[in-house]
Amino acid sequence: MLSESIEDRQREQCPANGGHLCENAAFYRVLTESMPDCVGILDAGAALRYANKCWAAYTGCNVAERGFPNLGGFLHPDDAQELSSMLQDMTIQAEVRRDLRILRSDGMYRWHELRIVPISEGVEHRKHWLFSCRDIEERISAQTKLREANRLMQMAENITHVGYWRVDLLSSSVYWSDEVYNTLGVDPATRPTLEAAISAYHPDDREQVGAIVDKAFADGSSFAHESRIIRADGAIRDIASSGQAERDVDGNIVAVFGVFQDITWRKDAERER
């Protein structure tokens, strides 16, 4: 076993160095065994030469009893190529990181951040690598749910033609969704500003809209109004907008969020009656 051979060498060296290596080895072994992350040592072919208690508890595998299995045997089949890429990068880089799925003892795969660093200095001396695995299943799940929520919101925008916007009062930053850009006829690469949004309204409506927005910023008043905008191509469109303030835990207004919809079709129908 690699850890035993290392300890044997260290025991041989102890008399010559006053026992410092032995003390250090014992310290680092206790440290790795108490870590909440899976930690171990790989050889150049990704065989597990040592793994701590966390790895054994998660995978159900004692690496010494299993004859030093390959790390690839614990990865999801779709992630096997990632390991090959990591092994190539390990020969030239100081550190390699990947998000991979690792098999749990109950047969379930969970996402982990796998980090590998060389134990030896210098590329020509690299024979073993230290690896650590941190469970990031909850993070990946949250990111997946967020992507799905954004996808559904984008579909809802496309179907209903309702855009949304947000003004952050702390950073003075402004966000427009794709549908707001589409409604205004503005290039999506354009950086949104509050001034640009207000100036897009028809001159006859601009003062009223500005007053509504200022009041929302000042006292957090919710609002809803119908006004006209002038698109970048000069076309006049009828718009319905509503919004409300966002507050922090202390009740301070930190942002204003609103929705924005082109209702020209409805207004045209009303005017034709």
Tab-separated table of C-alpha atoms in Angstrom:
chain	number	residue	atom	x	y	z
A	1	MET	CA	0.000	0.000	0.000
A	2	LEU	CA	1.402	3.426	-0.940
A	3	SER	CA	0.612	5.012	2.418
A	4	GLU	CA	2.376	2.121	4.210
A	5	SER	CA	5.445	2.409	1.982
A	6	ILE	CA	5.586	6.132	2.609
A	7	GLU	CA	5.323	5.557	6.332
A	8	ASP	CA	8.078	2.899	6.133
A	9	ARG	CA	10.401	5.376	4.453
A	10	GLN	CA	9.507	8.035	6.963
A	11	ARG	CA	10.198	5.657	9.881
A	12	GLU	CA	13.632	4.962	8.414
A	13	GLN	CA	14.311	8.695	8.218
A	14	CYS	CA	13.016	9.529	11.674
A	15	PRO	CA	16.293	8.990	13.580
A	16	ALA	CA	18.152	11.253	11.163
A	17	ASN	CA	15.702	14.126	11.287
A	18	GLY	CA	14.684	14.113	14.889
A	19	GLY	CA	11.277	12.607	14.196
A	20	HIS	CA	9.939	15.668	12.367
A	21	LEU	CA	8.914	13.739	9.260
A	22	CYS	CA	7.067	11.189	11.344
A	23	GLU	CA	5.277	13.923	13.233
A	24	ASN	CA	4.348	15.670	9.992
A	25	ALA	CA	3.101	12.444	8.405
A	26	ALA	CA	0.927	11.695	11.408
A	27	PHE	CA	-0.400	15.246	11.423
A	28	TYR	CA	-1.323	15.237	7.728
A	29	ARG	CA	-2.891	11.803	7.970
A	30	VAL	CA	-5.126	12.934	10.835
A	31	LEU	CA	-5.924	16.071	8.863
A	32	THR	CA	-6.980	14.239	5.701
A	33	GLU	CA	-8.964	11.615	7.604
A	34	SER	CA	-10.959	14.343	9.360
A	35	MET	CA	-11.757	16.338	6.220
A	36	PRO	CA	-15.414	16.547	5.105
A	37	ASP	CA	-14.272	16.305	1.455
A	38	CYS	CA	-12.987	13.154	-0.212
A	39	VAL	CA	-9.194	13.317	-0.446
A	40	GLY	CA	-6.637	10.877	-1.787
A	41	ILE	CA	-3.622	10.118	-3.961
A	42	LEU	CA	-3.611	9.075	-7.621
A	43	ASP	CA	-0.822	7.602	-9.672
A	44	ALA	CA	-0.133	8.599	-13.278
A	45	GLY	CA	-2.807	6.199	-14.554
A	46	ALA	CA	-5.441	7.550	-12.125
A	47	ALA	CA	-5.315	4.478	-9.875
A	48	LEU	CA	-6.314	5.291	-6.316
A	49	ARG	CA	-3.253	4.720	-4.124
A	50	TYR	CA	-4.827	6.211	-1.016
A	51	ALA	CA	-8.221	7.669	-0.103
A	52	ASN	CA	-9.524	9.014	3.190
A	53	LYS	CA	-12.501	7.912	5.279
A	54	CYS	CA	-14.827	10.332	3.479
A	55	TRP	CA	-14.149	8.535	0.181
A	56	ALA	CA	-14.704	5.138	1.776
A	57	ALA	CA	-17.961	6.297	3.379
A	58	TYR	CA	-19.254	7.845	0.149
A	59	THR	CA	-18.259	5.137	-2.316
A	60	GLY	CA	-18.230	2.151	0.034
A	61	CYS	CA	-14.742	1.382	-1.283
A	62	ASN	CA	-11.603	0.772	0.756
A	63	VAL	CA	-8.940	1.292	-1.903
A	64	ALA	CA	-6.405	-1.057	-0.322
A	65	GLU	CA	-8.901	-3.902	-0.042
A	66	ARG	CA	-10.069	-3.314	-3.639
A	67	GLY	CA	-6.535	-3.491	-5.032
A	68	PHE	CA	-6.153	0.204	-5.791
A	69	PRO	CA	-9.015	0.657	-8.307
A	70	ASN	CA	-8.964	3.269	-11.042
A	71	LEU	CA	-10.807	6.533	-10.405
A	72	GLY	CA	-12.537	6.134	-13.777
A	73	GLY	CA	-14.500	3.207	-12.415
A	74	PHE	CA	-16.371	5.533	-10.079
A	75	LEU	CA	-17.306	8.128	-12.684
A	76	HIS	CA	-20.511	8.397	-14.673
A	77	PRO	CA	-19.999	6.837	-18.128
A	78	ASP	CA	-20.680	10.178	-19.801
A	79	ASP	CA	-17.829	11.754	-17.792
A	80	ALA	CA	-15.160	9.183	-18.670
A	81	GLN	CA	-13.773	11.376	-21.452
A	82	GLU	CA	-13.374	14.227	-18.978
A	83	LEU	CA	-11.061	12.051	-16.886
A	84	SER	CA	-8.916	11.313	-19.945
A	85	SER	CA	-8.694	15.043	-20.586
A	86	MET	CA	-7.722	15.637	-16.969
A	87	LEU	CA	-4.950	13.026	-17.143
A	88	GLN	CA	-3.485	14.803	-20.159
A	89	ASP	CA	-3.702	18.189	-18.456
A	90	MET	CA	-2.159	16.785	-15.265
A	91	THR	CA	1.166	16.324	-17.060
A	92	ILE	CA	1.524	20.014	-17.884
A	93	GLN	CA	-0.627	22.043	-15.496
A	94	ALA	CA	-0.213	22.882	-11.821
A	95	GLU	CA	-3.876	22.250	-11.082
A	96	VAL	CA	-6.813	20.651	-12.882
A	97	ARG	CA	-10.497	21.053	-11.979
A	98	ARG	CA	-13.618	19.462	-13.430
A	99	ASP	CA	-17.233	18.987	-12.384
A	100	LEU	CA	-17.927	15.245	-12.623
A	101	ARG	CA	-20.505	12.731	-11.394
A	102	ILE	CA	-19.175	10.179	-8.919
A	103	LEU	CA	-20.903	6.938	-7.973
A	104	ARG	CA	-22.209	6.688	-4.432
A	105	SER	CA	-22.397	3.424	-2.504
A	106	ASP	CA	-26.179	3.246	-3.059
A	107	GLY	CA	-25.757	3.300	-6.835
A	108	MET	CA	-26.639	6.983	-7.277
A	109	TYR	CA	-24.387	9.492	-9.040
A	110	ARG	CA	-23.825	12.920	-7.511
A	111	TRP	CA	-21.996	15.902	-8.939
A	112	HIS	CA	-18.588	16.683	-7.440
A	113	GLU	CA	-15.900	19.242	-8.101
A	114	LEU	CA	-12.773	17.155	-8.703
A	115	ARG	CA	-9.479	18.954	-8.122
A	116	ILE	CA	-6.085	17.396	-8.861
A	117	VAL	CA	-2.665	18.866	-8.045
A	118	PRO	CA	0.806	17.272	-8.391
A	119	ILE	CA	2.598	16.186	-5.240
A	120	SER	CA	6.087	16.592	-6.758
A	121	GLU	CA	7.565	19.809	-8.087
A	122	GLY	CA	8.571	19.824	-11.742
A	123	VAL	CA	6.864	18.051	-14.606
A	124	GLU	CA	9.574	15.399	-14.950
A	125	HIS	CA	9.146	14.286	-11.316
A	126	ARG	CA	5.370	13.930	-11.296
A	127	LYS	CA	4.425	10.368	-10.363
A	128	HIS	CA	1.572	10.951	-7.924
A	129	TRP	CA	-1.174	13.529	-7.603
A	130	LEU	CA	-3.316	14.687	-4.729
A	131	PHE	CA	-7.034	14.761	-5.481
A	132	SER	CA	-10.030	16.165	-3.635
A	133	CYS	CA	-13.749	15.791	-4.370
A	134	ARG	CA	-16.377	18.187	-3.055
A	135	ASP	CA	-20.068	17.363	-3.352
A	136	ILE	CA	-21.765	20.091	-5.422
A	137	GLU	CA	-25.012	18.268	-6.217
A	138	GLU	CA	-27.171	20.966	-4.591
A	139	ARG	CA	-25.353	23.715	-6.482
A	140	ILE	CA	-25.689	21.936	-9.828
A	141	SER	CA	-29.358	21.198	-9.101
A	142	ALA	CA	-29.998	24.858	-8.263
A	143	GLN	CA	-28.238	25.972	-11.461
A	144	THR	CA	-30.270	23.498	-13.518
A	145	LYS	CA	-33.531	24.733	-11.980
A	146	LEU	CA	-32.510	28.334	-12.613
A	147	ARG	CA	-31.725	27.609	-16.268
A	148	GLU	CA	-35.076	25.889	-16.658
A	149	ALA	CA	-36.891	28.776	-14.975
A	150	ASN	CA	-35.129	31.227	-17.298
A	151	ARG	CA	-36.041	29.085	-20.304
A	152	LEU	CA	-39.700	29.018	-19.316
A	153	MET	CA	-39.663	32.750	-18.621
A	154	GLN	CA	-38.185	33.342	-22.069
A	155	MET	CA	-40.951	31.230	-23.618
A	156	ALA	CA	-43.546	33.172	-21.647
A	157	GLU	CA	-42.054	36.433	-22.934
A	158	ASN	CA	-42.163	35.218	-26.512
A	159	ILE	CA	-45.789	34.120	-26.240
A	160	THR	CA	-47.228	37.027	-24.243
A	161	HIS	CA	-44.823	39.764	-25.407
A	162	VAL	CA	-44.402	40.836	-21.789
A	163	GLY	CA	-40.908	42.027	-20.933
A	164	TYR	CA	-39.472	42.889	-17.558
A	165	TRP	CA	-36.958	45.371	-16.249
A	166	ARG	CA	-35.157	46.175	-13.018
A	167	VAL	CA	-33.361	49.240	-11.676
A	168	ASP	CA	-30.845	48.579	-8.881
A	169	LEU	CA	-30.683	51.693	-6.724
A	170	LEU	CA	-27.487	50.602	-4.961
A	171	SER	CA	-25.417	50.113	-8.113
A	172	SER	CA	-27.496	52.342	-10.421
A	173	SER	CA	-27.547	49.445	-12.885
A	174	VAL	CA	-30.487	48.755	-15.187
A	175	TYR	CA	-31.588	45.417	-16.636
A	176	TRP	CA	-33.915	44.880	-19.614
A	177	SER	CA	-35.190	41.505	-20.733
A	178	ASP	CA	-35.124	40.578	-24.403
A	179	GLU	CA	-38.756	41.579	-24.910
A	180	VAL	CA	-38.100	45.102	-23.618
A	181	TYR	CA	-35.360	45.479	-26.231
A	182	ASN	CA	-37.722	44.096	-28.879
A	183	THR	CA	-40.533	46.446	-27.906
A	184	LEU	CA	-38.269	49.478	-27.935
A	185	GLY	CA	-36.633	48.365	-31.179
A	186	VAL	CA	-33.192	48.710	-29.605
A	187	ASP	CA	-30.117	46.602	-30.350
A	188	PRO	CA	-29.712	44.050	-27.497
A	189	ALA	CA	-26.032	44.986	-27.323
A	190	THR	CA	-27.028	48.469	-26.175
A	191	ARG	CA	-26.350	49.111	-22.494
A	192	PRO	CA	-29.689	49.954	-20.835
A	193	THR	CA	-30.031	53.106	-18.731
A	194	LEU	CA	-32.905	54.715	-16.886
A	195	GLU	CA	-32.468	57.874	-18.958
A	196	ALA	CA	-32.804	55.901	-22.198
A	197	ALA	CA	-35.947	54.212	-20.921
A	198	ILE	CA	-37.617	57.489	-19.925
A	199	SER	CA	-36.580	59.247	-23.128
A	200	ALA	CA	-38.204	56.453	-25.173
A	201	TYR	CA	-41.645	57.604	-24.020
A	202	HIS	CA	-43.702	60.000	-26.118
A	203	PRO	CA	-42.938	63.629	-25.206
A	204	ASP	CA	-46.523	64.124	-24.064
A	205	ASP	CA	-46.240	61.187	-21.631
A	206	ARG	CA	-42.620	61.523	-20.540
A	207	GLU	CA	-43.129	63.879	-17.598
A	208	GLN	CA	-45.902	61.736	-16.122
A	209	VAL	CA	-43.867	58.542	-16.450
A	210	GLY	CA	-40.830	60.227	-14.892
A	211	ALA	CA	-42.916	61.368	-11.909
A	212	ILE	CA	-44.308	57.835	-11.402
A	213	VAL	CA	-40.842	56.314	-11.438
A	214	ASP	CA	-39.407	58.954	-9.094
A	215	LYS	CA	-42.192	58.293	-6.601
A	216	ALA	CA	-41.522	54.561	-6.703
A	217	PHE	CA	-37.848	55.219	-5.986
A	218	ALA	CA	-38.671	57.637	-3.158
A	219	ASP	CA	-41.360	55.809	-1.191
A	220	GLY	CA	-41.698	52.392	-2.806
A	221	SER	CA	-45.108	53.046	-4.300
A	222	SER	CA	-46.415	50.377	-6.646
A	223	PHE	CA	-47.564	51.684	-10.007
A	224	ALA	CA	-49.404	50.812	-13.190
A	225	HIS	CA	-49.820	53.056	-16.217
A	226	GLU	CA	-50.489	53.055	-19.928
A	227	SER	CA	-48.368	55.337	-22.061
A	228	ARG	CA	-46.871	55.664	-25.518
A	229	ILE	CA	-43.311	55.051	-26.602
A	230	ILE	CA	-41.473	55.960	-29.754
A	231	ARG	CA	-39.459	53.019	-31.041
A	232	ALA	CA	-35.984	53.405	-32.459
A	233	ASP	CA	-37.514	53.140	-35.955
A	234	GLY	CA	-39.916	56.001	-35.205
A	235	ALA	CA	-43.058	53.882	-34.780
A	236	ILE	CA	-45.375	54.864	-31.916
A	237	ARG	CA	-46.552	51.998	-29.709
A	238	ASP	CA	-48.935	51.834	-26.749
A	239	ILE	CA	-47.393	50.356	-23.635
A	240	ALA	CA	-48.748	49.033	-20.345
A	241	SER	CA	-46.232	49.068	-17.509
A	242	SER	CA	-46.504	48.154	-13.839
A	243	GLY	CA	-44.031	47.603	-11.070
A	244	GLN	CA	-43.132	47.610	-7.436
A	245	ALA	CA	-40.201	48.281	-5.145
A	246	GLU	CA	-37.836	45.675	-3.745
A	247	ARG	CA	-36.741	46.118	-0.122
A	248	ASP	CA	-33.936	44.650	1.970
A	249	VAL	CA	-34.416	43.002	5.369
A	250	ASP	CA	-34.418	46.430	7.024
A	251	GLY	CA	-37.175	47.713	4.760
A	252	ASN	CA	-34.944	49.976	2.684
A	253	ILE	CA	-35.774	50.313	-1.015
A	254	VAL	CA	-32.957	48.687	-2.989
A	255	ALA	CA	-34.510	48.274	-6.451
A	256	VAL	CA	-37.614	48.698	-8.552
A	257	PHE	CA	-38.892	45.864	-10.718
A	258	GLY	CA	-41.500	46.151	-13.437
A	259	VAL	CA	-43.139	44.510	-16.429
A	260	PHE	CA	-43.617	46.041	-19.836
A	261	GLN	CA	-46.124	45.015	-22.542
A	262	ASP	CA	-46.998	46.285	-25.999
A	263	ILE	CA	-50.794	46.804	-26.016
A	264	THR	CA	-51.029	48.648	-29.333
A	265	TRP	CA	-53.350	45.994	-30.753
A	266	ARG	CA	-55.809	46.576	-27.925
A	267	LYS	CA	-55.648	50.357	-28.159
A	268	ASP	CA	-56.141	50.232	-31.933
A	269	ALA	CA	-59.270	48.127	-31.429
A	270	GLU	CA	-60.589	50.623	-28.856
A	271	ARG	CA	-59.955	53.556	-31.184
A	272	GLU	CA	-61.817	51.860	-34.020
A	273	ARG	CA	-65.028	51.470	-32.026
